[in-house]
Every structure is written in structure tokens, then in C-alpha cells.
Amino acid sequence: MRFLISVLLLGLLAWPWPVVHAARAVRPVKTTAVEVRAEEPPAEPSYPDIAANDEPTPRLNGPRVVGTTPGREFIYRLPVTGAAPLTCTVTNLPPGLTFDAATGVIRGRVEKEGTTPVAITVRNRYGTARATLRIVAGRNKLALTPPMGWNSWNVWGTQVSDEKVRAAAEALERTGLAACGYRYVCIDDGWQGRRTPEGVMQPNERFPDMKALGDWLHARGFLFGMYTSPGPFTCGRYLGSWRHEEADARLYASWGVDYLKHDWCSYEGIARQKTPEVLQQPYIVMRAALDKTDRDIVYAICQYGMGEVWTWARQPNIGGNLWRTTGDIEDTWQSVSEIGFRHSPLARFAGPGGWNDPDMLVLGVVGWGEKTRPTRLTPDEQITHMTLWALLAAPLILGCDLTRLDEFTRRLLTNPEVIGIDQDELGVPATRRDTAQDGTEVWARPLADGRLAVGLFNRSNDTQTVTANWRDLGLRGRCTVRDVWQRRDVGTFDQVFAALVPPHGARLLLLRPQPTAPRSPRRTATPPANQHGNGN
Ligand code: GAL
């Protein structure tokens, strides 16, 4: 039923609205003492049954390994969840690092090369979680797991500003996303102003003080991402780094930049032929410029996969930590599915330190600066998007307005087991293991602890049964099966597991092979008795 209610608002409505259902709520009206007609808030939104990350027990999220170069600034905000108050204890830090229990951030400069198993304990009144975080200090040890964070492009386009970047960082904290491991806060195109006569790039009026912005992010334990392009101009027609690479890299380092996305736009005018040498040249130049700085800067190459970039992006004179494999993503099923499902042959090129990048997530409120809107993907397509990106070991870079995060999107982005799959330290991306005429596909990736993460996908327009056969997965015997989106153990299965999957939808499973019993004729599911704790 639809009806109008009248409300008298005295004073400004508080912003932000509660995270829950915010995107679906009636837009807040800023006014004083005027009559406002508002529609009745919609009923509870209906979305597929995926679990919320609201368990009270303490947990260390994100990766179990992080790298740094000795002598360079290191900032790591511990991603921990659980009911407040949480107490974190960190022991066995390598010399040069300290942990600030008040902010939850490890920082400093590691003195020597080497790997240190750092013991992390998270406690609250519900229990204690213990985990080991390996800090690896050495040359070229960045992005040992795919970067996670936020980038301005998919929501603000070139209309990004200092204010919007800070709002995104604050929202990462408020919504609990930072506590799940999202830590890079990246400005995309649209920050540039003019160069001084000496050639020093000035940010435009929307960025009054980049260094202050970098410091502000670092104080909160976030890392600072920046964007440029090798041609004279960017795709948004702002100034690029052509012939100013060293000055620009120096400038970024002075601002505290930790991540650089290096695009391609307008380099076309310079690279008339697309030979491998020509395609590589601008990335070699910027690599050399970055190496002259004293900062660890993750290097994100963005030339849409030209010249099979995955085959050369990691070579030492380029040292790409991630590389876009395709053109720009859009919030449509066609775009997400065409991009995501083409990555099986590319899997072998990615691994710790260098990742295939199928582009940023198009979940939540997006819009590229025009008019923002909730993603046009259906809820099941959104599940497929997140499932596939986690299986692919893709960078998880959010591209939405985080100040308007609805509950379903929050659940999609914060499931710690999905993030755990993406961030698995073995770093082996999924490959397609089976495909059928009916549009169903089975993908899988091995994890460091011996489990297998398996995606059951349905690319068709009808509900289908998708079957994972052990023989396609390289498994034998009995396996426990856990449903990752529902966060529950399903049972123990032999040879095969099948599930109904809605159109354009996905199921994400964790399979743990069981020791072979001497005689085990059973084929059916056994009760989900306590197979492997919380499955993470
Ligand atoms: C494109 C790039 C986008 C965005 C845009 C900015 O080339 O793929 O992700 O960075 O440039 O103009």
C-alpha cells in the first residue's frame, strides 16, 4: 500500500542515515521547520539469504601475510571484528615496527630483510582469537595478496574531491569495511590542476592540500592511492605525466602516496604502433621513476590488457603489482560476466606480488560522476560478481558511495570468508573446471590450508542445478562442504555436490578433503556436525 505521511522536521536531519537499508530509504531532506511529504519507507528489502558479518566473537580478518621494503614507511591497520571493546595484542614485531593499541595500527620502518611471524591476539568478552601475520621484508614484496580498498572513479568520475575522499575513508571505518581489510583509499582521474613553470603538478581547487590528505589517511591507518596517465592527458582530459614522470613520482612520494594507478589514455598519440616494446615503454619509464623515490608504492597498470599485459607486467623493469586485463567495467550483467568469466587462461600469470585486475567492483551506489544510482546488477548478479572476483584473486577495490551503503551490499563486501578466499596467501587464482551447455560453470582455486574454494555459477536465464564433480576438481573421497555466503557447514559428500543456482547467480563453497577411511561406502550427506569449526 502506498500512502503519504506528513512530518514536521525540526532541525537538520542527521546524516548519515543508519547503514542498514540506507540506499533504499527515502532520501533525507535537509530543512528546518517545513512540511515534508515522504513516501512510506519500503518494507524490509528482500534479497538472497546471505549471512551478515555481525558475529560478536573476535576475529582477525584480511590476509595472513603482508610485505614491505626495509627502511621504508610501513602502515598496517589490523582488520579486526567482534563486539566492542576489543583488545589487540601484537608480539614479535620485527625491529623498527611498533603497534599502537589505541588506533590498532602497526607502523614504522622494518630494519632488515626477513620474514617475521607476528603473533596477534584479539580479545573481547566473547573469547580470544589468535593468528599469525607474517611480515615479509625485502625487495619487491608489495601486494603479496590482492590490494583491497576504495577508488573514486566508479562513483564520482572526475568530480572527485578532498571532501569526498575523506568521506569515503570515514565511511570505511563507520561501516566496518576497514575492519574487514579494505585499506587503500584511491583518488582516480580528476585531481590534477596545472603545472608550475618548473613543471611541478598542482592539484586542482578540489584538493587544497594533498600532503595533508595523505597524512590524514595515514593517521587512520589507511594507505593513499593516486592516479596518472602516461600520455599528455588523461581520459578525463586532465594533465598526464608525459615527460614529467620523475617529477611526478617525486611529488607523489612527498605526498605519502602508497599506490599509483598508471593509465594509458592519450599515450595512443605517442605509441602509434602497438608492438610489445612500445606498449611497455611508458610503464618502464614510470617504474624507474618510482624506484628513485624512497616509498613503497604499489604499481597498478591500467592499459586494458593490450599486448597480453599479463605476460610481461611483472618483468623486473616494469614490476607491476596488478594490471587491468580488460576495458572498463560497467554495472551490467553483460559487462561483469564477460570480464569475469574470461580469466581462466590468465590465472597462471598471477600470484603473490602481481595480480590480474578485472577492474573495480560495481556494487553499491555507482554513477561515474553523472547521477549516482544503485548498481543495475540484480542481487544474484552481485553475488556472482563478488564470488568470481574472490575466486579470481582479484583486487577488491570498491567503487561506490560508501556513505550510502545498504545492508545487502554491506553483507556482500564484508563476508570474512569470501575475503579470506580472495586474500588467501597461496595466491592461486581460480580456473574453470567444468562447463555445460545449460550455461553452468564450476570454478575452483586451491587455498593455503588445503581446502578448495569452489564457485558454482549459472550464466543462464533459468534456475539450474550445478554439479561439482570431484574428478573435475582433482579431489577424491569424502569432503566436507561449507556454504560461504550462508556461512554454514552443509555436510560431508562423496564424489559430487550439486545445488540449485538461480539465474545469473552463484554459490561459493569451501571443500575440505577428509582423510580416507578404510571402508567408507557412504555417498550421502551426513549431519553438519562440527566439521571444521567456523570454517575459516
Ligand atoms: C580509464 C580507466 C578507468 C578510469 C578512467 C579515468 O582509462 O580504465 O578506470 O581510471 O580512465 O579517466
Short mmCIF file of C-alpha atoms in Angstrom, two decimals, residues 14-394:
data_model
loop_
_atom_site.label_atom_id
_atom_site.label_comp_id
_atom_site.label_asym_id
_atom_site.label_seq_id
_atom_site.Cartn_x
_atom_site.Cartn_y
_atom_site.Cartn_z
CA ALA A 14 21.11 13.64 10.99
CA TRP A 15 23.50 12.37 8.36
CA PRO A 16 24.46 9.64 7.73
CA TRP A 17 21.40 7.53 7.88
CA PRO A 18 21.88 4.25 9.60
CA VAL A 19 23.92 1.98 7.43
CA VAL A 20 21.15 -0.55 7.32
CA HIS A 21 18.96 -0.09 4.26
CA ALA A 22 20.23 3.43 3.75
CA ALA A 23 20.25 3.19 -0.03
CA ARG A 24 16.64 2.14 -0.03
CA ALA A 25 15.44 4.66 2.50
CA VAL A 26 13.66 7.82 1.49
CA ARG A 27 16.33 10.39 0.78
CA PRO A 28 16.93 12.64 3.76
CA VAL A 29 15.73 16.19 3.37
CA LYS A 30 17.82 18.96 4.80
CA THR A 31 15.44 21.59 6.05
CA THR A 32 14.18 23.36 9.09
CA ALA A 33 10.60 23.56 10.23
CA VAL A 34 8.97 22.87 6.88
CA GLU A 35 6.43 20.33 5.99
CA VAL A 36 7.86 17.44 4.07
CA ARG A 37 5.87 14.77 2.33
CA ALA A 38 7.60 11.49 2.25
CA GLU A 39 6.63 8.11 0.99
CA GLU A 40 6.30 5.35 3.46
CA PRO A 41 9.67 3.62 3.77
CA PRO A 42 9.68 0.44 1.76
CA ALA A 43 9.11 -2.83 3.51
CA GLU A 44 12.10 -4.89 4.58
CA PRO A 45 14.14 -5.31 1.44
CA SER A 46 14.17 -8.78 0.08
CA TYR A 47 17.48 -10.13 -1.05
CA PRO A 48 19.05 -13.54 -1.28
CA ASP A 49 19.88 -15.12 2.01
CA ILE A 50 23.48 -14.24 2.70
CA ALA A 51 24.90 -14.06 6.18
CA ALA A 52 25.83 -10.87 7.95
CA ASN A 53 29.26 -10.40 9.43
CA ASP A 54 27.96 -9.46 12.83
CA GLU A 55 29.30 -12.24 15.00
CA PRO A 56 30.39 -11.00 18.40
CA THR A 57 33.43 -13.26 18.68
CA PRO A 58 36.78 -11.65 17.88
CA ARG A 59 38.45 -12.27 14.54
CA LEU A 60 41.49 -11.11 12.58
CA ASN A 61 40.36 -10.51 9.00
CA GLY A 62 42.21 -9.90 5.77
CA PRO A 63 45.46 -11.51 4.71
CA ARG A 64 47.88 -13.55 6.78
CA VAL A 65 50.89 -12.07 5.03
CA VAL A 66 51.96 -8.51 4.26
CA GLY A 67 55.17 -7.21 2.72
CA THR A 68 57.40 -4.16 2.96
CA THR A 69 60.83 -2.91 1.90
CA PRO A 70 63.34 -2.46 4.73
CA GLY A 71 63.80 1.20 5.63
CA ARG A 72 60.52 2.36 4.07
CA GLU A 73 57.36 3.53 5.77
CA PHE A 74 55.08 0.66 6.71
CA ILE A 75 51.49 1.15 7.88
CA TYR A 76 49.17 -1.74 8.64
CA ARG A 77 45.87 -1.27 10.32
CA LEU A 78 44.81 -4.54 11.90
CA PRO A 79 41.47 -5.56 10.40
CA VAL A 80 39.65 -6.97 13.41
CA THR A 81 35.96 -7.53 14.08
CA GLY A 82 33.91 -8.61 17.08
CA ALA A 83 31.86 -6.95 19.79
CA ALA A 84 33.46 -3.88 21.34
CA PRO A 85 35.55 -3.39 23.33
CA LEU A 86 38.21 -5.39 21.53
CA THR A 87 41.74 -5.65 22.82
CA CYS A 88 44.57 -6.47 20.42
CA THR A 89 47.99 -7.65 21.48
CA VAL A 90 50.80 -7.88 19.00
CA THR A 91 54.04 -9.67 19.82
CA ASN A 92 57.24 -10.47 17.98
CA LEU A 93 57.20 -7.44 15.71
CA PRO A 94 60.37 -7.08 13.64
CA PRO A 95 62.73 -4.32 14.89
CA GLY A 96 61.61 -0.96 13.59
CA LEU A 97 57.84 -1.52 13.93
CA THR A 98 55.56 -0.62 16.83
CA PHE A 99 51.91 -1.30 17.47
CA ASP A 100 49.59 1.38 18.78
CA ALA A 101 46.83 -0.39 20.66
CA ALA A 102 44.70 2.76 20.73
CA THR A 103 44.47 3.03 16.94
CA GLY A 104 45.11 -0.63 16.09
CA VAL A 105 47.85 0.33 13.63
CA ILE A 106 51.29 -1.25 13.22
CA ARG A 107 53.74 1.29 11.82
CA GLY A 108 57.39 2.12 11.39
CA ARG A 109 60.21 1.00 9.12
CA VAL A 110 61.44 -2.57 9.25
CA GLU A 111 65.20 -2.54 9.69
CA LYS A 112 66.29 -5.74 7.99
CA GLU A 113 65.22 -8.20 5.34
CA GLY A 114 63.48 -11.33 6.53
CA THR A 115 60.14 -12.86 7.41
CA THR A 116 58.73 -12.40 10.89
CA PRO A 117 55.78 -14.38 12.22
CA VAL A 118 53.95 -11.76 14.25
CA ALA A 119 51.56 -13.13 16.85
CA ILE A 120 48.25 -11.32 17.03
CA THR A 121 45.70 -11.85 19.77
CA VAL A 122 42.26 -10.27 19.66
CA ARG A 123 40.13 -10.48 22.77
CA ASN A 124 36.73 -9.42 23.95
CA ARG A 125 34.19 -10.74 26.40
CA TYR A 126 33.15 -13.45 23.94
CA GLY A 127 36.55 -15.03 23.53
CA THR A 128 40.05 -14.84 22.14
CA ALA A 129 41.25 -15.18 18.55
CA ARG A 130 44.89 -15.91 17.82
CA ALA A 131 46.52 -15.61 14.43
CA THR A 132 49.93 -15.22 12.88
CA LEU A 133 50.58 -12.41 10.44
CA ARG A 134 53.80 -12.88 8.51
CA ILE A 135 55.54 -9.60 7.81
CA VAL A 136 57.88 -10.13 4.88
CA ALA A 137 60.60 -7.52 4.48
CA GLY A 138 62.59 -7.49 1.27
CA ARG A 139 62.76 -6.07 -2.21
CA ASN A 140 59.60 -6.32 -4.31
CA LYS A 141 57.41 -7.67 -1.57
CA LEU A 142 54.38 -5.47 -2.14
CA ALA A 143 50.87 -6.77 -2.85
CA LEU A 144 51.58 -10.28 -1.61
CA THR A 145 47.79 -10.55 -1.60
CA PRO A 146 45.45 -8.55 -3.88
CA PRO A 147 45.01 -4.92 -2.76
CA MET A 148 41.72 -4.07 -1.08
CA GLY A 149 40.26 -0.60 -0.80
CA TRP A 150 38.20 2.10 -2.45
CA ASN A 151 38.66 4.20 -5.59
CA SER A 152 36.70 7.29 -6.57
CA TRP A 153 36.12 6.57 -10.27
CA ASN A 154 33.04 4.35 -10.47
CA VAL A 155 31.03 6.69 -8.31
CA TRP A 156 32.42 10.21 -8.68
CA GLY A 157 34.11 10.13 -12.08
CA THR A 158 36.15 13.29 -12.49
CA GLN A 159 34.12 15.06 -9.80
CA VAL A 160 36.27 13.66 -7.02
CA SER A 161 37.30 15.99 -4.19
CA ASP A 162 39.26 16.01 -0.94
CA GLU A 163 35.97 16.07 0.90
CA LYS A 164 34.63 13.00 -0.93
CA VAL A 165 37.83 11.06 -0.35
CA ARG A 166 37.74 11.80 3.39
CA ALA A 167 34.06 10.91 3.49
CA ALA A 168 34.89 7.56 1.87
CA ALA A 169 37.64 6.85 4.40
CA GLU A 170 35.37 7.76 7.29
CA ALA A 171 32.68 5.53 5.85
CA LEU A 172 35.15 2.66 5.55
CA GLU A 173 35.62 2.96 9.29
CA ARG A 174 31.99 3.53 10.21
CA THR A 175 30.56 0.69 8.12
CA GLY A 176 33.07 -1.86 9.36
CA LEU A 177 34.70 -2.28 5.95
CA ALA A 178 38.11 -1.13 7.18
CA ALA A 179 37.81 -3.76 9.90
CA CYS A 180 37.45 -6.35 7.13
CA GLY A 181 40.66 -5.30 5.38
CA TYR A 182 39.73 -2.52 2.91
CA ARG A 183 42.64 -0.11 3.39
CA TYR A 184 43.72 1.64 0.18
CA VAL A 185 41.87 4.91 -0.41
CA CYS A 186 42.50 5.91 -4.01
CA ILE A 187 41.90 9.08 -5.95
CA ASP A 188 41.30 8.38 -9.63
CA ASP A 189 41.20 10.86 -12.51
CA GLY A 190 40.16 14.45 -11.89
CA TRP A 191 42.51 15.70 -9.15
CA GLN A 192 45.03 17.43 -11.43
CA GLY A 193 45.36 21.16 -11.91
CA ARG A 194 48.18 22.86 -13.83
CA ARG A 195 51.93 22.55 -13.76
CA THR A 196 54.10 25.35 -12.39
CA PRO A 197 56.64 26.83 -14.82
CA GLU A 198 59.13 24.40 -13.24
CA GLY A 199 56.87 21.52 -14.21
CA VAL A 200 55.53 20.65 -10.80
CA MET A 201 51.95 19.40 -10.97
CA GLN A 202 49.47 21.28 -8.83
CA PRO A 203 46.26 19.64 -7.71
CA ASN A 204 43.11 21.50 -8.70
CA GLU A 205 40.91 23.53 -6.37
CA ARG A 206 39.08 20.44 -5.14
CA PHE A 207 42.29 19.28 -3.44
CA PRO A 208 43.61 22.11 -1.28
CA ASP A 209 46.45 20.11 0.28
CA MET A 210 47.40 16.64 -0.94
CA LYS A 211 50.11 16.14 1.66
CA ALA A 212 47.62 16.92 4.41
CA LEU A 213 45.18 14.45 2.88
CA GLY A 214 47.87 11.75 2.77
CA ASP A 215 48.82 12.43 6.39
CA TRP A 216 45.17 12.33 7.43
CA LEU A 217 44.69 8.94 5.77
CA HIS A 218 47.91 7.56 7.23
CA ALA A 219 46.96 8.72 10.72
CA ARG A 220 43.94 6.44 10.45
CA GLY A 221 45.96 3.53 9.15
CA PHE A 222 44.77 3.88 5.53
CA LEU A 223 47.04 3.89 2.50
CA PHE A 224 46.88 6.62 -0.12
CA GLY A 225 46.21 5.85 -3.79
CA MET A 226 46.90 8.22 -6.69
CA TYR A 227 46.21 8.17 -10.43
CA THR A 228 48.02 9.37 -13.52
CA SER A 229 48.37 8.55 -17.18
CA PRO A 230 51.47 8.23 -19.37
CA GLY A 231 50.20 10.46 -22.16
CA PRO A 232 49.96 14.25 -22.10
CA PHE A 233 46.32 13.93 -20.95
CA THR A 234 44.19 11.52 -19.00
CA CYS A 235 40.93 10.05 -20.28
CA GLY A 236 39.14 12.78 -18.35
CA ARG A 237 41.23 15.41 -20.23
CA TYR A 238 43.28 16.35 -17.18
CA LEU A 239 47.06 16.63 -17.39
CA GLY A 240 49.01 13.37 -17.62
CA SER A 241 52.63 12.58 -16.71
CA TRP A 242 54.14 12.60 -20.22
CA ARG A 243 57.75 13.75 -19.88
CA HIS A 244 57.26 14.58 -16.19
CA GLU A 245 57.41 11.08 -14.79
CA GLU A 246 60.29 11.61 -12.39
CA ALA A 247 58.96 14.89 -11.07
CA ASP A 248 55.53 13.36 -10.65
CA ALA A 249 56.81 10.26 -8.85
CA ARG A 250 58.82 12.51 -6.51
CA LEU A 251 55.77 14.63 -5.87
CA TYR A 252 53.58 11.61 -5.11
CA ALA A 253 56.20 10.27 -2.71
CA SER A 254 56.31 13.65 -0.96
CA TRP A 255 52.55 13.46 -0.51
CA GLY A 256 52.86 9.99 1.01
CA VAL A 257 51.34 8.09 -1.89
CA ASP A 258 51.33 4.29 -1.43
CA TYR A 259 49.62 3.15 -4.65
CA LEU A 260 49.77 4.50 -8.19
CA LYS A 261 47.32 3.62 -10.95
CA HIS A 262 49.07 4.35 -14.25
CA ASP A 263 46.57 4.54 -17.08
CA TRP A 264 47.07 4.61 -20.85
CA CYS A 265 44.87 7.46 -22.04
CA SER A 266 46.30 9.68 -24.77
CA TYR A 267 49.50 7.65 -24.95
CA GLU A 268 47.93 6.33 -28.13
CA GLY A 269 49.04 9.52 -29.83
CA ILE A 270 52.62 8.66 -28.92
CA ALA A 271 52.50 4.90 -29.39
CA ARG A 272 51.45 4.67 -32.99
CA GLN A 273 52.37 1.01 -33.23
CA LYS A 274 51.37 -1.47 -30.61
CA THR A 275 54.46 -3.64 -30.51
CA PRO A 276 55.31 -5.11 -27.10
CA GLU A 277 58.23 -2.66 -26.76
CA VAL A 278 56.03 0.33 -27.44
CA LEU A 279 53.29 -0.90 -25.11
CA GLN A 280 55.80 -1.49 -22.33
CA GLN A 281 57.75 1.72 -22.65
CA PRO A 282 55.60 4.08 -20.55
CA TYR A 283 55.41 1.54 -17.73
CA ILE A 284 59.18 1.07 -17.78
CA VAL A 285 59.64 4.84 -17.52
CA MET A 286 57.29 5.20 -14.57
CA ARG A 287 58.79 2.13 -12.86
CA ALA A 288 62.22 3.75 -13.00
CA ALA A 289 60.76 6.98 -11.63
CA LEU A 290 59.06 5.18 -8.75
CA ASP A 291 62.28 3.34 -7.94
CA LYS A 292 64.01 6.66 -7.42
CA THR A 293 61.68 7.51 -4.55
CA ASP A 294 62.03 6.17 -1.04
CA ARG A 295 58.46 4.89 -0.76
CA ASP A 296 56.78 1.58 -1.24
CA ILE A 297 54.27 2.34 -3.99
CA VAL A 298 52.03 -0.41 -5.32
CA TYR A 299 52.10 -0.13 -9.11
CA ALA A 300 48.73 -0.62 -10.85
CA ILE A 301 48.97 -0.82 -14.63
CA CYS A 302 45.80 0.17 -16.47
CA GLN A 303 46.06 -0.35 -20.23
CA TYR A 304 43.10 -2.70 -20.63
CA GLY A 305 45.09 -5.87 -21.33
CA MET A 306 46.74 -4.72 -24.57
CA GLY A 307 49.58 -6.88 -25.83
CA GLU A 308 48.67 -9.57 -23.28
CA VAL A 309 49.96 -7.37 -20.49
CA TRP A 310 49.73 -10.30 -18.04
CA THR A 311 52.66 -11.94 -19.82
CA TRP A 312 55.04 -9.02 -19.18
CA ALA A 313 53.68 -6.76 -16.43
CA ARG A 314 55.76 -8.49 -13.77
CA GLN A 315 59.09 -8.39 -15.54
CA PRO A 316 61.65 -6.63 -13.33
CA ASN A 317 61.92 -3.39 -15.33
CA ILE A 318 58.14 -2.94 -15.02
CA GLY A 319 57.32 -4.58 -11.70
CA GLY A 320 53.55 -4.21 -11.99
CA ASN A 321 51.68 -5.35 -8.88
CA LEU A 322 48.37 -5.51 -10.73
CA TRP A 323 47.31 -4.98 -14.29
CA ARG A 324 43.93 -4.38 -15.80
CA THR A 325 43.06 -7.21 -18.13
CA THR A 326 40.12 -5.60 -19.97
CA GLY A 327 38.38 -2.35 -20.80
CA ASP A 328 36.29 -0.51 -18.24
CA ILE A 329 33.68 -2.38 -16.27
CA GLU A 330 30.04 -1.27 -16.15
CA ASP A 331 27.27 -2.21 -13.78
CA THR A 332 25.58 -4.58 -16.22
CA TRP A 333 25.45 -8.37 -16.33
CA GLN A 334 26.98 -8.37 -19.77
CA SER A 335 29.99 -6.37 -18.64
CA VAL A 336 30.60 -8.19 -15.36
CA SER A 337 30.10 -11.67 -16.78
CA GLU A 338 32.12 -11.08 -19.96
CA ILE A 339 35.01 -9.65 -17.96
CA GLY A 340 34.92 -12.07 -15.05
CA PHE A 341 34.48 -15.36 -16.87
CA ARG A 342 37.29 -14.77 -19.35
CA HIS A 343 40.03 -15.07 -16.73
CA SER A 344 40.64 -18.81 -16.59
CA PRO A 345 43.57 -18.83 -19.05
CA LEU A 346 45.09 -15.82 -17.28
CA ALA A 347 45.24 -17.50 -13.87
CA ARG A 348 48.75 -18.82 -14.25
CA PHE A 349 50.20 -15.34 -14.73
CA ALA A 350 49.03 -14.04 -11.35
CA GLY A 351 50.26 -14.77 -7.87
CA PRO A 352 51.74 -13.11 -4.78
CA GLY A 353 53.10 -9.73 -5.84
CA GLY A 354 51.26 -9.47 -9.18
CA TRP A 355 47.55 -9.81 -9.91
CA ASN A 356 45.16 -9.86 -12.84
CA ASP A 357 42.82 -6.91 -12.37
CA PRO A 358 39.33 -7.39 -13.84
CA ASP A 359 38.55 -3.81 -12.74
CA MET A 360 36.85 -2.34 -9.71
CA LEU A 361 33.66 -3.62 -8.15
CA VAL A 362 30.37 -2.23 -9.42
CA LEU A 363 28.43 -2.92 -6.25
CA GLY A 364 26.52 -0.36 -4.18
CA VAL A 365 25.77 3.18 -5.34
CA VAL A 366 27.75 3.97 -8.50
CA GLY A 367 27.41 6.52 -11.29
CA TRP A 368 30.74 7.78 -12.68
CA GLY A 369 30.01 11.29 -11.51
CA GLU A 370 26.86 11.82 -13.50
CA LYS A 371 23.94 10.82 -11.41
CA THR A 372 24.56 8.22 -8.78
CA ARG A 373 22.30 5.18 -8.60
CA PRO A 374 22.25 1.73 -7.04
CA THR A 375 24.11 -0.77 -9.20
CA ARG A 376 21.99 -2.13 -12.04
CA LEU A 377 23.09 -5.68 -11.27
CA THR A 378 20.43 -7.87 -9.72
CA PRO A 379 21.19 -9.23 -6.24
CA ASP A 380 22.13 -12.62 -7.71
CA GLU A 381 24.39 -10.97 -10.27
CA GLN A 382 26.04 -9.08 -7.43
CA ILE A 383 26.69 -12.34 -5.62
CA THR A 384 28.24 -13.71 -8.81
CA HIS A 385 30.40 -10.57 -9.14
CA MET A 386 31.81 -10.83 -5.63
CA THR A 387 32.14 -14.63 -5.77
CA LEU A 388 34.03 -14.52 -9.03
CA TRP A 389 36.33 -11.67 -8.00
CA ALA A 390 37.24 -13.51 -4.77
CA LEU A 391 37.91 -16.73 -6.68
CA LEU A 392 40.00 -14.88 -9.26
CA ALA A 393 42.19 -13.37 -6.52
CA ALA A 394 41.18 -10.01 -7.96
#
